[in-house]
mmCIF file of C-alpha atoms in Angstrom:
data_model
loop_
_atom_site.group_PDB
_atom_site.id
_atom_site.type_symbol
_atom_site.label_atom_id
_atom_site.label_comp_id
_atom_site.label_asym_id
_atom_site.label_seq_id
_atom_site.Cartn_x
_atom_site.Cartn_y
_atom_site.Cartn_z
ATOM 1 C CA ILE A 12 100.150 139.508 142.029
ATOM 2 C CA ASP A 13 100.728 143.046 142.218
ATOM 3 C CA THR A 14 97.644 145.145 143.648
ATOM 4 C CA ARG A 15 97.705 147.334 140.454
ATOM 5 C CA GLU A 16 96.951 144.379 138.668
ATOM 6 C CA LYS A 17 93.245 144.735 138.227
ATOM 7 C CA VAL A 18 91.538 143.533 134.754
ATOM 8 C CA GLY A 19 91.893 140.061 133.752
ATOM 9 C CA VAL A 20 93.918 139.008 136.684
ATOM 10 C CA TRP A 21 95.780 135.180 136.131
ATOM 11 C CA ASP A 22 93.743 132.591 138.103
ATOM 12 C CA PHE A 23 96.153 129.957 138.712
ATOM 13 C CA PRO A 24 95.428 126.196 138.948
ATOM 14 C CA PRO A 25 94.770 126.016 142.956
ATOM 15 C CA GLU A 26 97.410 122.715 142.760
ATOM 16 C CA VAL A 27 100.002 125.136 142.014
ATOM 17 C CA CYS A 28 98.726 128.184 144.241
ATOM 18 C CA ALA A 29 95.674 128.181 146.312
ATOM 19 C CA ASN A 30 95.775 131.360 147.883
ATOM 20 C CA PRO A 31 97.638 133.586 145.888
ATOM 21 C CA THR A 32 99.238 136.960 147.964
ATOM 22 C CA ILE A 33 97.832 140.406 146.624
ATOM 23 C CA ARG A 34 100.357 143.432 147.425
ATOM 24 C CA LYS A 35 102.261 145.663 145.785
ATOM 25 C CA LEU A 36 105.214 144.926 143.925
ATOM 26 C CA ASP A 37 107.876 147.240 143.030
ATOM 27 C CA THR A 38 108.547 145.991 139.953
ATOM 28 C CA GLY A 39 106.158 143.564 137.310
ATOM 29 C CA ASP A 40 103.111 142.144 137.720
ATOM 30 C CA TYR A 41 103.619 138.824 139.085
ATOM 31 C CA SER A 42 105.993 136.627 141.380
ATOM 32 C CA LEU A 43 106.815 134.359 143.809
ATOM 33 C CA GLU A 44 106.597 134.710 148.019
ATOM 34 C CA GLY A 45 109.995 134.785 148.637
ATOM 35 C CA PHE A 46 111.598 135.307 145.563
ATOM 36 C CA GLU A 47 110.325 138.968 144.499
ATOM 37 C CA THR A 48 113.987 140.321 143.999
ATOM 38 C CA LEU A 49 114.625 137.081 141.625
ATOM 39 C CA LEU A 50 111.728 136.993 139.703
ATOM 40 C CA CYS A 51 109.556 139.519 137.617
ATOM 41 C CA ILE A 52 106.883 138.705 135.308
ATOM 42 C CA GLU A 53 105.041 141.617 133.713
ATOM 43 C CA ARG A 54 101.978 140.760 131.601
ATOM 44 C CA LYS A 55 100.817 142.574 128.782
ATOM 45 C CA LYS A 56 97.090 141.820 127.601
ATOM 46 C CA GLY A 57 96.931 142.966 123.856
ATOM 47 C CA VAL A 58 99.132 144.794 121.225
ATOM 48 C CA SER A 59 97.628 148.472 121.981
ATOM 49 C CA GLU A 60 98.616 148.047 125.560
ATOM 50 C CA LEU A 61 102.279 147.032 124.753
ATOM 51 C CA ALA A 62 102.651 149.663 121.951
ATOM 52 C CA GLN A 63 101.653 152.137 124.203
ATOM 53 C CA ASN A 64 103.899 150.900 126.996
ATOM 54 C CA LEU A 65 106.785 150.421 124.638
ATOM 55 C CA VAL A 66 106.898 154.843 124.361
ATOM 56 C CA ASP A 67 106.234 155.338 128.048
ATOM 57 C CA ALA A 68 108.956 156.861 130.467
ATOM 58 C CA ARG A 69 107.201 155.081 132.983
ATOM 59 C CA PHE A 70 107.504 151.847 131.520
ATOM 60 C CA LYS A 71 110.966 152.234 130.657
ATOM 61 C CA ARG A 72 111.901 152.810 134.331
ATOM 62 C CA GLU A 73 110.009 149.623 134.903
ATOM 63 C CA LEU A 74 112.263 147.537 132.136
ATOM 64 C CA ALA A 75 115.498 149.289 134.079
ATOM 65 C CA ARG A 76 114.502 147.917 136.951
ATOM 66 C CA MET A 77 113.766 144.388 135.406
ATOM 67 C CA GLU A 78 117.205 144.258 134.519
ATOM 68 C CA SER A 79 118.651 143.701 137.510
ATOM 69 C CA TYR A 80 116.273 140.522 138.061
ATOM 70 C CA LYS A 81 117.875 137.165 137.418
ATOM 71 C CA TYR A 82 114.578 136.027 135.930
ATOM 72 C CA SER A 83 113.034 138.709 134.415
ATOM 73 C CA PHE A 84 109.612 137.921 131.682
ATOM 74 C CA LEU A 85 107.332 140.220 129.714
ATOM 75 C CA ILE A 86 104.599 137.508 128.802
ATOM 76 C CA LEU A 87 102.247 138.695 126.136
ATOM 77 C CA GLU A 88 98.562 137.384 125.592
ATOM 78 C CA PHE A 89 99.062 137.367 121.953
ATOM 79 C CA ASP A 90 100.788 135.976 118.901
ATOM 80 C CA ILE A 91 103.248 137.853 116.979
ATOM 81 C CA GLU A 92 100.987 138.219 114.060
ATOM 82 C CA ASP A 93 98.986 140.398 115.887
ATOM 83 C CA ILE A 94 101.930 142.862 116.017
ATOM 84 C CA LEU A 95 102.859 142.213 112.201
ATOM 85 C CA LYS A 96 99.142 143.537 111.480
ATOM 86 C CA TYR A 97 98.542 145.947 113.806
ATOM 87 C CA PRO A 98 96.258 148.267 114.521
ATOM 88 C CA VAL A 99 93.912 145.983 112.394
ATOM 89 C CA GLY A 100 92.108 143.655 115.267
ATOM 90 C CA SER A 101 93.618 146.103 117.918
ATOM 91 C CA SER A 102 91.278 148.347 120.716
ATOM 92 C CA VAL A 103 92.445 151.355 118.705
ATOM 93 C CA PRO A 104 89.211 152.615 116.936
ATOM 94 C CA ARG A 105 89.868 152.576 113.082
ATOM 95 C CA ILE A 106 88.664 156.169 112.739
ATOM 96 C CA LYS A 107 92.038 156.841 114.947
ATOM 97 C CA TRP A 108 94.602 154.680 112.758
ATOM 98 C CA HIS A 109 96.034 157.366 110.924
ATOM 99 C CA LYS A 110 96.798 159.256 114.082
ATOM 100 C CA LEU A 111 99.081 156.654 115.232
ATOM 101 C CA LYS A 112 102.624 156.942 115.975
ATOM 102 C CA VAL A 113 103.523 153.535 116.822
ATOM 103 C CA ASN A 114 103.283 150.901 113.771
ATOM 104 C CA SER A 115 104.240 147.201 113.674
ATOM 105 C CA LYS A 116 107.558 147.980 112.516
ATOM 106 C CA LEU A 117 108.488 150.282 115.729
ATOM 107 C CA ILE A 118 106.648 147.583 117.904
ATOM 108 C CA MET A 119 108.962 144.877 117.135
ATOM 109 C CA SER A 120 112.247 147.113 116.769
ATOM 110 C CA LEU A 121 111.429 148.102 120.625
ATOM 111 C CA ILE A 122 110.984 144.654 121.297
ATOM 112 C CA ALA A 123 114.130 143.676 119.813
ATOM 113 C CA TYR A 124 115.638 146.495 121.888
ATOM 114 C CA VAL A 125 113.753 145.419 125.170
ATOM 115 C CA GLN A 126 115.266 142.324 124.955
ATOM 116 C CA VAL A 127 118.932 143.339 124.411
ATOM 117 C CA HIS A 128 119.054 146.298 126.199
ATOM 118 C CA TYR A 129 117.254 145.100 129.289
ATOM 119 C CA ASN A 130 117.837 141.526 129.155
ATOM 120 C CA VAL A 131 114.109 140.941 129.418
ATOM 121 C CA LYS A 132 112.604 137.461 127.991
ATOM 122 C CA ILE A 133 109.722 138.259 125.719
ATOM 123 C CA ILE A 134 107.195 135.538 125.371
ATOM 124 C CA PHE A 135 104.385 135.599 122.597
ATOM 125 C CA ALA A 136 101.985 133.442 124.383
ATOM 126 C CA GLY A 137 99.230 133.438 122.061
ATOM 127 C CA SER A 138 96.101 133.657 124.624
ATOM 128 C CA ARG A 139 95.539 134.205 128.382
ATOM 129 C CA SER A 140 95.403 130.444 129.215
ATOM 130 C CA ASN A 141 99.000 129.892 127.630
ATOM 131 C CA ALA A 142 100.154 132.978 129.161
ATOM 132 C CA ILE A 143 99.206 131.069 132.658
ATOM 133 C CA LEU A 144 100.615 127.905 131.946
ATOM 134 C CA ILE A 145 103.783 129.462 130.704
ATOM 135 C CA ALA A 146 104.188 131.678 134.056
ATOM 136 C CA THR A 147 102.789 128.619 136.246
ATOM 137 C CA ASN A 148 105.818 126.535 134.815
ATOM 138 C CA ILE A 149 108.512 129.518 134.942
ATOM 139 C CA MET A 150 107.787 129.991 138.432
ATOM 140 C CA LYS A 151 107.809 126.174 139.192
ATOM 141 C CA LYS A 152 111.002 126.125 137.843
ATOM 142 C CA VAL A 153 112.595 129.269 139.797
ATOM 143 C CA TYR A 154 111.378 127.845 142.959
ATOM 144 C CA GLU A 155 112.850 124.460 142.077
ATOM 145 C CA ARG A 156 115.845 125.800 141.121
ATOM 146 C CA HIS A 157 116.453 128.023 144.403
ATOM 147 C CA THR A 158 114.883 125.884 146.827
ATOM 148 C CA PRO A 159 117.189 123.347 148.675
ATOM 149 C CA ARG A 160 116.545 119.671 147.480
ATOM 150 C CA GLU A 161 115.837 118.638 151.273
ATOM 151 C CA ILE A 162 112.880 120.955 151.181
ATOM 152 C CA LEU A 163 111.462 119.893 147.800
ATOM 153 C CA GLU A 164 111.393 116.156 148.974
ATOM 154 C CA CYS A 165 109.622 116.670 152.112
#
């Protein structure tokens, strides 16, 4: 878990990860110990966070770094419908909606661009608990694929 991941850190089931390591990751919010250059998972809690990040130069640099990972994921703790109705239901106060430069159409366009240009897989998890479940399964599959069979059978 990246040290900058502060609010709503994913709590993995103890049978999967009893003692998660918290340390600075160069890219992303979550990875596996020993697989930090192979697996990168970036998490977004809400549409407002995603909208802000998609037009941010720092996030674009992170996406460029994610491009070099064999397994790079952007896991969203919300549904595509939340984007389509944005800013309704978002953390943006209604009084500021008319000033927004990012709308649902732009967000959808940027999501497609990210997937094609940076080869990042984007998953709409629908909720925090689903996001944890998805991330757990991704981590298990990456671990199994890149761990010698004789170690897995011990």
